[in-house]
mmCIF file of C-alpha atoms in Angstrom:
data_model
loop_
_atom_site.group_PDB
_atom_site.id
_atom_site.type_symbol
_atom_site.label_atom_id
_atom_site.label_comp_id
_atom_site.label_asym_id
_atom_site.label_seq_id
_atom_site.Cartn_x
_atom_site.Cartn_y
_atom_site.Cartn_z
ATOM 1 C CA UNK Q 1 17.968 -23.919 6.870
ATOM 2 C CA UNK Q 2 14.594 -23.356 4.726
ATOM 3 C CA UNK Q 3 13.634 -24.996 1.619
ATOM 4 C CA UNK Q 4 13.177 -22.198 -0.726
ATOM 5 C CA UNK Q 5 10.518 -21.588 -4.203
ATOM 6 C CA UNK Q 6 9.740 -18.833 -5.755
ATOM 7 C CA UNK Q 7 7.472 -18.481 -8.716
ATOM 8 C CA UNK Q 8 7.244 -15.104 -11.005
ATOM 9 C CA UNK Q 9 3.976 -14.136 -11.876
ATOM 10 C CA UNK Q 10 2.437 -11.085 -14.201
ATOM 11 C CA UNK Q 11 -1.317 -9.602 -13.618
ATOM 12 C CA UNK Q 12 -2.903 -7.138 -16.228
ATOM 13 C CA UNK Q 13 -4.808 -4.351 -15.185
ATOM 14 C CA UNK Q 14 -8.179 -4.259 -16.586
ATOM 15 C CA UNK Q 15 -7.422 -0.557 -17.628
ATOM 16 C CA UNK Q 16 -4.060 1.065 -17.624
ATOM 17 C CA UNK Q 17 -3.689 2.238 -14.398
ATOM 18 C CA UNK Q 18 -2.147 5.332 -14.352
ATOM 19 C CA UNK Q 19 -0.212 8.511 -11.768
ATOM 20 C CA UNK Q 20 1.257 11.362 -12.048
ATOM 21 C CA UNK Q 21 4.317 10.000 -12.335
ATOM 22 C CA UNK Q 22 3.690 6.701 -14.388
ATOM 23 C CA UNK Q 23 1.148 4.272 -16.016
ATOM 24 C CA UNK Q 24 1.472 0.567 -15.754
ATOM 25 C CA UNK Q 25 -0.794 -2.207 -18.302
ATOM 26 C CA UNK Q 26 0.775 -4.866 -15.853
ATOM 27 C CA UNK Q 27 1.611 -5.810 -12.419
ATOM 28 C CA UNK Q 28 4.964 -8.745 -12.287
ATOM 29 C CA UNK Q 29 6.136 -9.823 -8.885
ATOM 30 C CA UNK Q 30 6.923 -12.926 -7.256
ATOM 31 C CA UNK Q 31 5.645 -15.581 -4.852
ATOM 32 C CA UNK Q 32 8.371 -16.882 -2.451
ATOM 33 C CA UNK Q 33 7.608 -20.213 -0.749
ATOM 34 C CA UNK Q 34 9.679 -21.530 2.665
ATOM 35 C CA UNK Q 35 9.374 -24.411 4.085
ATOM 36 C CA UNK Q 36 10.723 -25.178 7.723
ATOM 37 C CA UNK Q 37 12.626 -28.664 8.782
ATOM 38 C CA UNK Q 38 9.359 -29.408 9.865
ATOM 39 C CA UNK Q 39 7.775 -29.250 6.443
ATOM 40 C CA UNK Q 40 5.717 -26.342 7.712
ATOM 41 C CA UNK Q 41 5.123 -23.261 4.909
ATOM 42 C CA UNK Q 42 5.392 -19.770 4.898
ATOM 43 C CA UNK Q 43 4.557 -17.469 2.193
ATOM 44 C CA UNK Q 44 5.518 -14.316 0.709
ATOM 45 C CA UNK Q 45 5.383 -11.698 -1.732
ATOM 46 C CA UNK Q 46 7.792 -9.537 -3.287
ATOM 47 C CA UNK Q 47 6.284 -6.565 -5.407
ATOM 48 C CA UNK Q 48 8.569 -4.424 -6.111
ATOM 49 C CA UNK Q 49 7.884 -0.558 -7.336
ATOM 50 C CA UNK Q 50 11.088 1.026 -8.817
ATOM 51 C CA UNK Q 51 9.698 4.673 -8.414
ATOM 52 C CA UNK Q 52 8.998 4.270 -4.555
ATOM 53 C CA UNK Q 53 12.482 3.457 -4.201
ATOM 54 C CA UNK Q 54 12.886 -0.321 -4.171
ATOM 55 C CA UNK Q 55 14.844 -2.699 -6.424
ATOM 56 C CA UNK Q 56 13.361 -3.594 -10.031
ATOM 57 C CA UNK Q 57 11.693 -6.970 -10.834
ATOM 58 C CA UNK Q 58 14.688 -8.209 -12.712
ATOM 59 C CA UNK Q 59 16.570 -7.264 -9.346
ATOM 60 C CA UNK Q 60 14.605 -9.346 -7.289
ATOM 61 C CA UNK Q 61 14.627 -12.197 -9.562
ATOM 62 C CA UNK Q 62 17.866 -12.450 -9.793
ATOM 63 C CA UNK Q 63 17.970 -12.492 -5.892
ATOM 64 C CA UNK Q 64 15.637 -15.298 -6.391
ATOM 65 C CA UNK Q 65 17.358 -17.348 -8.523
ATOM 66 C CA UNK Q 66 21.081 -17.065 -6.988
ATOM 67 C CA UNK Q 67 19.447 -18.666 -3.679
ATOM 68 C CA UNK Q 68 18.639 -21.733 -5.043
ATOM 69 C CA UNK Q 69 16.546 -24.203 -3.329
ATOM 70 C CA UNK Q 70 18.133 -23.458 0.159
ATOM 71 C CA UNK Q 71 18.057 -20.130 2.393
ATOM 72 C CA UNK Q 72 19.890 -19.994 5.329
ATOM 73 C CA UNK Q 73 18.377 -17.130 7.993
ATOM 74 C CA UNK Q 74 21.817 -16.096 8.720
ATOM 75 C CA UNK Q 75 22.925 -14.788 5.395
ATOM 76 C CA UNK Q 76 19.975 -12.648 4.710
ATOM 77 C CA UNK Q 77 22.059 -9.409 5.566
ATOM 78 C CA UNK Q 78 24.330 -10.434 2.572
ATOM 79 C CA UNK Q 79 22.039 -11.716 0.120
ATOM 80 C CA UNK Q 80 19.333 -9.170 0.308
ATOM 81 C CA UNK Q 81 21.988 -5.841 0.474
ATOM 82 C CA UNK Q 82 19.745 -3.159 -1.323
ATOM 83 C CA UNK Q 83 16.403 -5.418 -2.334
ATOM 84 C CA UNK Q 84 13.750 -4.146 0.290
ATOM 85 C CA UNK Q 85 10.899 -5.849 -1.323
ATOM 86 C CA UNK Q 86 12.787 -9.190 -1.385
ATOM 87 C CA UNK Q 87 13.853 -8.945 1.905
ATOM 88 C CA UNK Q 88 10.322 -8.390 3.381
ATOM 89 C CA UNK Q 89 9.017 -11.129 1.020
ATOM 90 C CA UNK Q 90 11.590 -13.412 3.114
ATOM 91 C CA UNK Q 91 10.787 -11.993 6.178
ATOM 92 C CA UNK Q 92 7.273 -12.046 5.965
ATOM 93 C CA UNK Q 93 7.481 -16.017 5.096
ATOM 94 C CA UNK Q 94 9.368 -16.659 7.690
ATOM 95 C CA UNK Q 95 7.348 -14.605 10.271
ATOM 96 C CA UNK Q 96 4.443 -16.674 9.109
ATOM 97 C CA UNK Q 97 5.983 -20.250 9.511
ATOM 98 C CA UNK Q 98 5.586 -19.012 13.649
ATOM 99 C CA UNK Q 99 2.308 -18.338 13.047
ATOM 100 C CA UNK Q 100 0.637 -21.104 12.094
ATOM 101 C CA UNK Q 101 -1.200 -21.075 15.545
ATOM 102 C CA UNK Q 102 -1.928 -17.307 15.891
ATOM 103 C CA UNK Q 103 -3.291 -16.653 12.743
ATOM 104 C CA UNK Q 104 -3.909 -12.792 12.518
ATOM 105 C CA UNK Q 105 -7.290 -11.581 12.500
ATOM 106 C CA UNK Q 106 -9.287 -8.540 12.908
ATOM 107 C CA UNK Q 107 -11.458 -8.213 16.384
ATOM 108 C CA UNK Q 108 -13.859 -6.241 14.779
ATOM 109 C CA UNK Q 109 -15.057 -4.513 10.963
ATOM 110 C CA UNK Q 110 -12.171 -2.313 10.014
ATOM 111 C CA UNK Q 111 -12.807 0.026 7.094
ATOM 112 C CA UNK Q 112 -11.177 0.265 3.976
ATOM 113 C CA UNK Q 113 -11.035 2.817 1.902
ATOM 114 C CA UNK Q 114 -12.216 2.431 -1.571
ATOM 115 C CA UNK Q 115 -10.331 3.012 -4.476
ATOM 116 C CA UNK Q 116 -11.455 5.277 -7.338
ATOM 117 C CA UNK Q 117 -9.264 4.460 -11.018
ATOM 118 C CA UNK Q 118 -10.676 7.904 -12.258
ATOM 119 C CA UNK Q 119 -11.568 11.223 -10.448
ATOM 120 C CA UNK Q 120 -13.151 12.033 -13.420
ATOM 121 C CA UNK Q 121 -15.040 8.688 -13.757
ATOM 122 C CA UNK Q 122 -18.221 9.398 -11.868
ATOM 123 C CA UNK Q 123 -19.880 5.689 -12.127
ATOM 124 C CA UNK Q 124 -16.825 4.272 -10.636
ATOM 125 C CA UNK Q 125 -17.396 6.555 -7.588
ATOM 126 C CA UNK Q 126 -21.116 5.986 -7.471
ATOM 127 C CA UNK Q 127 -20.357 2.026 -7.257
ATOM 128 C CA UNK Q 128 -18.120 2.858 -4.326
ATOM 129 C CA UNK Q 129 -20.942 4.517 -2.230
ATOM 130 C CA UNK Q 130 -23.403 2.347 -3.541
ATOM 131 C CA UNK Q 131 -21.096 -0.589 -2.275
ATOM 132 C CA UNK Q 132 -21.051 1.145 1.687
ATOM 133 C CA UNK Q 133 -17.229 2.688 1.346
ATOM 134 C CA UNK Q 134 -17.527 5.448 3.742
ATOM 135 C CA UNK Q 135 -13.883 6.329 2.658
ATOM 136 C CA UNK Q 136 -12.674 7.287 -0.840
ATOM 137 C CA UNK Q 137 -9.204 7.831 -2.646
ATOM 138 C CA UNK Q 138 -8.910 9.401 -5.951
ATOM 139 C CA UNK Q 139 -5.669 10.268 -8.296
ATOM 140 C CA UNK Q 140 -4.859 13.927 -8.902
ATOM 141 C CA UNK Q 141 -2.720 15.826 -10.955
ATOM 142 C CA UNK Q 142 -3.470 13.311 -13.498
ATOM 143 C CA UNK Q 143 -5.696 15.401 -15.517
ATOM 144 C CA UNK Q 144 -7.061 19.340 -15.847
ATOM 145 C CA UNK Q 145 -7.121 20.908 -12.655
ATOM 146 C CA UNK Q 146 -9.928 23.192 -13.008
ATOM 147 C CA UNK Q 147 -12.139 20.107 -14.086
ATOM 148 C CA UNK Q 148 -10.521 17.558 -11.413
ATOM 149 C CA UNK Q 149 -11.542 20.376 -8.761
ATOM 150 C CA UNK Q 150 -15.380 20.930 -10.234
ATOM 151 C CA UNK Q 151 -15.327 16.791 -9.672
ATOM 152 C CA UNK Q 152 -14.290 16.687 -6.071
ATOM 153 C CA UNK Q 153 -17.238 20.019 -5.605
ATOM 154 C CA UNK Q 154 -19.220 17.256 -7.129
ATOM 155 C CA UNK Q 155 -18.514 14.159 -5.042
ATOM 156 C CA UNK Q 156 -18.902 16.800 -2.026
ATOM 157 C CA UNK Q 157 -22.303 17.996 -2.551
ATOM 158 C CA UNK Q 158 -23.532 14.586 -3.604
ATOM 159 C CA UNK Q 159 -22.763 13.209 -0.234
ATOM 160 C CA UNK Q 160 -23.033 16.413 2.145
ATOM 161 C CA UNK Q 161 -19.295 16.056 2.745
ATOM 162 C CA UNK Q 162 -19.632 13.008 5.130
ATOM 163 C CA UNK Q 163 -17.867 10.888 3.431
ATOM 164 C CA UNK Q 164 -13.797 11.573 4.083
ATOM 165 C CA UNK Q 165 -11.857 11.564 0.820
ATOM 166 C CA UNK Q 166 -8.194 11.275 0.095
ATOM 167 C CA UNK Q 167 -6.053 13.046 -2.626
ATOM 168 C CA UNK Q 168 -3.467 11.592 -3.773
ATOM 169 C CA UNK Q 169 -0.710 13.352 -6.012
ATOM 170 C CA UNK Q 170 2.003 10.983 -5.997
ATOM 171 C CA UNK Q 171 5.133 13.582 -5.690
ATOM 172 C CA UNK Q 172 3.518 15.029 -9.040
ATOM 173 C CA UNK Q 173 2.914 18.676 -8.085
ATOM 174 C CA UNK Q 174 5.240 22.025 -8.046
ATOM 175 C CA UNK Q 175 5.118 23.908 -5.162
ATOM 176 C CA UNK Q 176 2.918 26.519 -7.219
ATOM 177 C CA UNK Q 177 0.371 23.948 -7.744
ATOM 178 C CA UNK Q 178 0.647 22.607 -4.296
ATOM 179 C CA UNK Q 179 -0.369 25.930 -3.080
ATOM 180 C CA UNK Q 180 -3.276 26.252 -5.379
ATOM 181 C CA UNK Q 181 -4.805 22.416 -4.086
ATOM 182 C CA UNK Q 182 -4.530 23.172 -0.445
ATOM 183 C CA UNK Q 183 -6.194 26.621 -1.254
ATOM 184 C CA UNK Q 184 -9.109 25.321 -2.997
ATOM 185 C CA UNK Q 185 -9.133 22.481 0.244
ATOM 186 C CA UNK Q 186 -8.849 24.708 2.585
ATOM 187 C CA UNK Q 187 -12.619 25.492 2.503
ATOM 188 C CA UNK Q 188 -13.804 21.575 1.276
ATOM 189 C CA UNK Q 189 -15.457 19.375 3.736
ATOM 190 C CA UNK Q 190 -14.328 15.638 4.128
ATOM 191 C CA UNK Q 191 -11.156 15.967 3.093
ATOM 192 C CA UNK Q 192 -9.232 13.608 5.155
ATOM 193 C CA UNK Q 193 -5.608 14.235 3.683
ATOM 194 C CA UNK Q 194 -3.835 15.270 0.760
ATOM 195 C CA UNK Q 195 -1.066 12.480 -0.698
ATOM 196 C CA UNK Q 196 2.308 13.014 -1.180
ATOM 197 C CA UNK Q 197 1.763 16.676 -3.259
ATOM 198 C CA UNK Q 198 5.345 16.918 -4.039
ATOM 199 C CA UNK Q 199 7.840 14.599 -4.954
ATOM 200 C CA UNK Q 200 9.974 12.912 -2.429
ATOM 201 C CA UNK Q 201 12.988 15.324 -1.478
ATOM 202 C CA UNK Q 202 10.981 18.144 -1.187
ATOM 203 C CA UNK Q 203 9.491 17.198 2.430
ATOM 204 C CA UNK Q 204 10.641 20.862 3.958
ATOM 205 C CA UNK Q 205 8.129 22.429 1.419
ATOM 206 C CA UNK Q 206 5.582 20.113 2.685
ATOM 207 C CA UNK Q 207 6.415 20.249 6.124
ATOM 208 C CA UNK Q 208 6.077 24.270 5.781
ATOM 209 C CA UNK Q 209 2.713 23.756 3.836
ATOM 210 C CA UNK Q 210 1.549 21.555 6.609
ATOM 211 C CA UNK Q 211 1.648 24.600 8.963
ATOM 212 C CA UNK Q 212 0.704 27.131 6.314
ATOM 213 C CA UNK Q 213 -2.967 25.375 5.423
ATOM 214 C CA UNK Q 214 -5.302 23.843 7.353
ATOM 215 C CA UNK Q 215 -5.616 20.456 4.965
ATOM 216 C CA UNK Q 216 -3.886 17.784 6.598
ATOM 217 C CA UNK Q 217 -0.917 16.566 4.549
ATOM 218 C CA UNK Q 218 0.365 12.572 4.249
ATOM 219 C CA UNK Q 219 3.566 11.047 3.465
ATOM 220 C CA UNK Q 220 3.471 8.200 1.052
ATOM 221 C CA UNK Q 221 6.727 8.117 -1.440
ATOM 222 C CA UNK Q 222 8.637 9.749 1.268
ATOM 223 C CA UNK Q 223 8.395 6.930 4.002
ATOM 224 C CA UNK Q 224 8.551 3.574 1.597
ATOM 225 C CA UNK Q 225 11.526 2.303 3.762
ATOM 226 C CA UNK Q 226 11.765 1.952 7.852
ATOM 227 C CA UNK Q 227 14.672 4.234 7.679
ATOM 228 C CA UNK Q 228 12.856 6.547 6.307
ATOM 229 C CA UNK Q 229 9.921 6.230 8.723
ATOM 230 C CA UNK Q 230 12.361 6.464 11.248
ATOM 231 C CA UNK Q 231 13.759 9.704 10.223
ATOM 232 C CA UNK Q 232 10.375 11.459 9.600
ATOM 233 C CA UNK Q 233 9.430 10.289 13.049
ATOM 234 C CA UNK Q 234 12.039 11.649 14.669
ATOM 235 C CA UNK Q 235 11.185 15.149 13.302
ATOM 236 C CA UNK Q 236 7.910 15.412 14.468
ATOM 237 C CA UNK Q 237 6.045 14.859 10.841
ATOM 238 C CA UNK Q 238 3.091 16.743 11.748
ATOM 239 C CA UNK Q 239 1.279 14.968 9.457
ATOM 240 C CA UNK Q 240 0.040 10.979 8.145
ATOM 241 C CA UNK Q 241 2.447 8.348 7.384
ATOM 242 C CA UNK Q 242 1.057 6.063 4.613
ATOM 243 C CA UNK Q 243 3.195 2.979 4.978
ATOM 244 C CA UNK Q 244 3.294 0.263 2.110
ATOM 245 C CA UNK Q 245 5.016 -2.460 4.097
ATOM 246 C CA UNK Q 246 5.678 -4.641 1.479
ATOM 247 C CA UNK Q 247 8.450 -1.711 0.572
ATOM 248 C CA UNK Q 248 9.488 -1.090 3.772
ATOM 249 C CA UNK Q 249 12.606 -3.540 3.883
ATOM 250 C CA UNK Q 250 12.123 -5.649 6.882
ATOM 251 C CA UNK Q 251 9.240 -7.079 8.950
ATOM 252 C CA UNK Q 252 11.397 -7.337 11.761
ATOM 253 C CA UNK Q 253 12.468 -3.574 11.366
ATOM 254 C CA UNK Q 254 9.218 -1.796 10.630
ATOM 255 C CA UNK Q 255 7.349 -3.911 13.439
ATOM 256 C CA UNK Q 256 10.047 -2.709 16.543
ATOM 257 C CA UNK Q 257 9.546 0.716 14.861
ATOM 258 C CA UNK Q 258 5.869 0.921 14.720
ATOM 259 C CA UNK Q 259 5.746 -0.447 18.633
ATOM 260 C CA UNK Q 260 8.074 2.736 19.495
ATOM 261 C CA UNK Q 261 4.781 4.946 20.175
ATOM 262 C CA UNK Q 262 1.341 5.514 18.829
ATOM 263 C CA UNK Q 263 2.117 7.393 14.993
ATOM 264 C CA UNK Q 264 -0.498 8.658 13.061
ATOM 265 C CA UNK Q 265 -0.599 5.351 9.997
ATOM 266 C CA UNK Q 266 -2.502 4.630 6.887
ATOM 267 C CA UNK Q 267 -1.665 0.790 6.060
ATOM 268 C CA UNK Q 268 -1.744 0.713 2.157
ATOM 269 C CA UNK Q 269 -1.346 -1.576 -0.808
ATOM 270 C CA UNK Q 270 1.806 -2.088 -3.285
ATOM 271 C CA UNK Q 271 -0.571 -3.541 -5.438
ATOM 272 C CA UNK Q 272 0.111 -7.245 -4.812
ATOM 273 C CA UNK Q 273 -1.438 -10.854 -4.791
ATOM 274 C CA UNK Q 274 -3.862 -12.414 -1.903
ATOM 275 C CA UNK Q 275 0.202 -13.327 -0.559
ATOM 276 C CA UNK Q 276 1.106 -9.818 0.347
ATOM 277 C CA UNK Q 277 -2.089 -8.603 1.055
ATOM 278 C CA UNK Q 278 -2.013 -11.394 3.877
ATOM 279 C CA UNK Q 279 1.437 -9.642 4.386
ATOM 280 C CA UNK Q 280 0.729 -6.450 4.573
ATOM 281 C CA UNK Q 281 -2.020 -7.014 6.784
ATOM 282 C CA UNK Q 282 -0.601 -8.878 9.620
ATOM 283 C CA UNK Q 283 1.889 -5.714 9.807
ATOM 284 C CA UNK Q 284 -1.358 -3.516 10.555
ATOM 285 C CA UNK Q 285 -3.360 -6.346 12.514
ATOM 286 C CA UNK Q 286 -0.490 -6.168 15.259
ATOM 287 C CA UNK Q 287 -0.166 -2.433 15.267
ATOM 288 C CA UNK Q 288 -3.353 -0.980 14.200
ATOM 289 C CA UNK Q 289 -2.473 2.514 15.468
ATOM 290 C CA UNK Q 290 -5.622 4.634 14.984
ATOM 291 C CA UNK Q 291 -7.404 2.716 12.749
ATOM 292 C CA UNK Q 292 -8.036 4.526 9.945
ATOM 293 C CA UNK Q 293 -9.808 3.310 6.850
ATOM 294 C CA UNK Q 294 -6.997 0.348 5.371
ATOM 295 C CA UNK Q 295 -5.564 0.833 1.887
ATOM 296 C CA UNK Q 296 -5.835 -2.177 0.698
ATOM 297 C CA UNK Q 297 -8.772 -1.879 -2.110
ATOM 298 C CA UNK Q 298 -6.722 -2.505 -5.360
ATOM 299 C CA UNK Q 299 -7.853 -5.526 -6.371
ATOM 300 C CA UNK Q 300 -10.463 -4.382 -8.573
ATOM 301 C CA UNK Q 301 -7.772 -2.712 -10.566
ATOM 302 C CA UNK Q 302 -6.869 -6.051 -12.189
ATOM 303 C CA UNK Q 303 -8.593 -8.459 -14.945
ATOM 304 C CA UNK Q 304 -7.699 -11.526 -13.223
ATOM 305 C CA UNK Q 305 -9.672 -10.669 -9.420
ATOM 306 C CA UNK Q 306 -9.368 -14.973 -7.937
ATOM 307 C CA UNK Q 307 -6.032 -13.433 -7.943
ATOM 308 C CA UNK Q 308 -5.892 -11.110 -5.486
ATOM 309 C CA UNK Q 309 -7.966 -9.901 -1.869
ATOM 310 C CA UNK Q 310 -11.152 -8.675 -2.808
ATOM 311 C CA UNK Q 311 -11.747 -6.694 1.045
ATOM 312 C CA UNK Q 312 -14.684 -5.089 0.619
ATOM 313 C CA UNK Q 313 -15.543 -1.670 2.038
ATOM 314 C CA UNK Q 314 -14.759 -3.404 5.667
ATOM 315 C CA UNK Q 315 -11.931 -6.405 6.833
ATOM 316 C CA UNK Q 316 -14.503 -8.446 8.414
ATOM 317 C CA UNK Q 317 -13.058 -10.954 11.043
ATOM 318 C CA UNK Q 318 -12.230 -14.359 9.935
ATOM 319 C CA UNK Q 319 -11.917 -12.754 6.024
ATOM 320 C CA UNK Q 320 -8.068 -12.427 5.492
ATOM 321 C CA UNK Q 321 -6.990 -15.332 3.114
ATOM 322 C CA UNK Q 322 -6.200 -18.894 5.284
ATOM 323 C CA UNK Q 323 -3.148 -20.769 4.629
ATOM 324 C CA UNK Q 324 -4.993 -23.040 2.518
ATOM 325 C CA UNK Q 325 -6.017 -20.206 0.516
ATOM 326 C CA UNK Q 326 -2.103 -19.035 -0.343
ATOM 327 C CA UNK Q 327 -1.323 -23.173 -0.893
ATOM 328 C CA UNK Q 328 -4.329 -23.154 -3.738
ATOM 329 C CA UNK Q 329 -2.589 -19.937 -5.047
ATOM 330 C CA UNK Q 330 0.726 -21.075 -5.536
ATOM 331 C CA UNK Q 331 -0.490 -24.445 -6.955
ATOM 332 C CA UNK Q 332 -2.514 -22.072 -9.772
ATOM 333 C CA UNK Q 333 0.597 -19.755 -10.620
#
């Protein structure tokens, strides 16, 4: 038996953040506190997105509230039945009551990839190089694609193509326009992947694509649970998995999953607090699988930054957020 808080909390962005498929003016999610017979804490985060397939924020808080002030581990199954995000929340504060004394940390700089609001927004870009990011991701299929394509020839020649970028499309393309992206790639240095191109259910086109063009392709919508992850894996995705793990429904599940074999991961953000970035984190500090450049630069989406995990172009050891950190976090929400 845990003692069980949760508070609700609501971040603006400083700037609508938006994707081809949607465009947010605020972040709400919730903090979940535990606390053992011991009196020792655990913290999580549930922050849920509808459109990658998890329950709603009115969902989870009403998950919350029909708890009450006491969770007992065994009824989890029953409780949580269709709230992934919840469920990793609890999970994840659980899995960190054990860990008071093996804090996760990094053994050495692990880079991040630096997040871009606007393609089109060529100071934000510049800040990011200027900054050290030797990794950038950028929204597409947001605007014009003849003028989002002269951009990335842009960003290209400005830094002899040694600096790997990621395209995301969030599901938003047609197969036509899929096409016509990984034709104009085909021939672009430092492209690392393309995103999620088309929208989740269409995975044969992609996986057709993927041996069609020579631009590597990456799941994102398509793998936001473990099943799914599971599933993909099992075919042979010949591609990247971008895993959110704050979506993926269990610690416990996407953890034995992950330690089946060496899978080709990007570790990214569901654009939460300091809590789940802590979260997240541990999932990829126990499994880092590659090592490529961590998704986890969002925080400088959001007005209120003492918020959230500002990373910086590299997770330095010692850097992730300490338990006293999440304590002074929950005291401010």
């Amino acid at each position: 038996m845990h003692r069980f808080q949760f508070k609700a909390y609501r971040r603006r962005f400083s700037k609508e953040w938006a994707t081809a498929s949607q465009a947010w003016s605020s972040r709400e999610g919730i903090i979940v506190r535990l606390e053992d017979g011991d009196g020792r804490p655990g913290y999580g985060e549930i922050a849920p997105i509808e459109g990658f397939g998890s329950e709603s924020f009115l969902t989870a808080l009403g998950v919350c509230t029909a708890i009450g002030d006491r969770l007992e581990i065994e009824t989890l199954d029953e409780v949580l039945m269709g709230s992934p995000a919840t469920r990793f929340a609890l999970e994840a504060a659980i899995d960190m009551i054990g860990s008071h004394d093996v804090w996760p940390d990094v053994e050495a700089p692990w880079p991040v990839c630096g997040l871009a609001r606007d393609l089109l927004d060529e100071e934000c870009w510049q800040t990011l190089l200027e900054h050290g990011y030797r990794c950038m991701k950028f929204k597409i299929g947001v605007g014009d694609f003849s003028e989002e394509r002269r951009m990335i020839e842009r960003i290209v020649s400005q830094t002899a193509g040694e600096i790997a970028l990621r395209l995301d499309a969030n599901g938003g393309l047609d197969s036509r326009r899929a096409v016509e992206w990984l034709e104009f790639l085909a021939d672009v240095p430092g492209i690392e992947y393309l995103e999620q191109p088309m929208a989740k259910g269409e995975e044969d086109t992609m996986e057709r694509l993927c041996l069609d063009y020579p631009t590597t392709l990456a799941l994102d919508e398509s793998v936001c649970r473990v099943d799914d992850l599971k599933r993909w894996r099992d075919r042979q995705w010949p591609g990247v998995f971008v895993l959110k793990p704050l979506l993926s429904g269990s610690v416990l599940g996407l953890v034995e999953e992950l330690e089946q074999g060496e899978i080709d991961v990007v570790y990214s953000s569901a654009l939460e607090t300091q809590v789940g970035a802590v979260n997240g984190l541990a999932i990829a500090l126990r499994n880092p699988a590659g090592r490529r450049a961590l998704g986890f630069d969002t925080n400088r989406l959001f007005s209120d930054r003492l918020t959230g995990f500002d990373i910086g172009p590299f997770l330095q050891p010692g850097a992730c957020p300490s338990f006293q950190d999440l304590e002074d976090l929950w005291n401010r929400i």
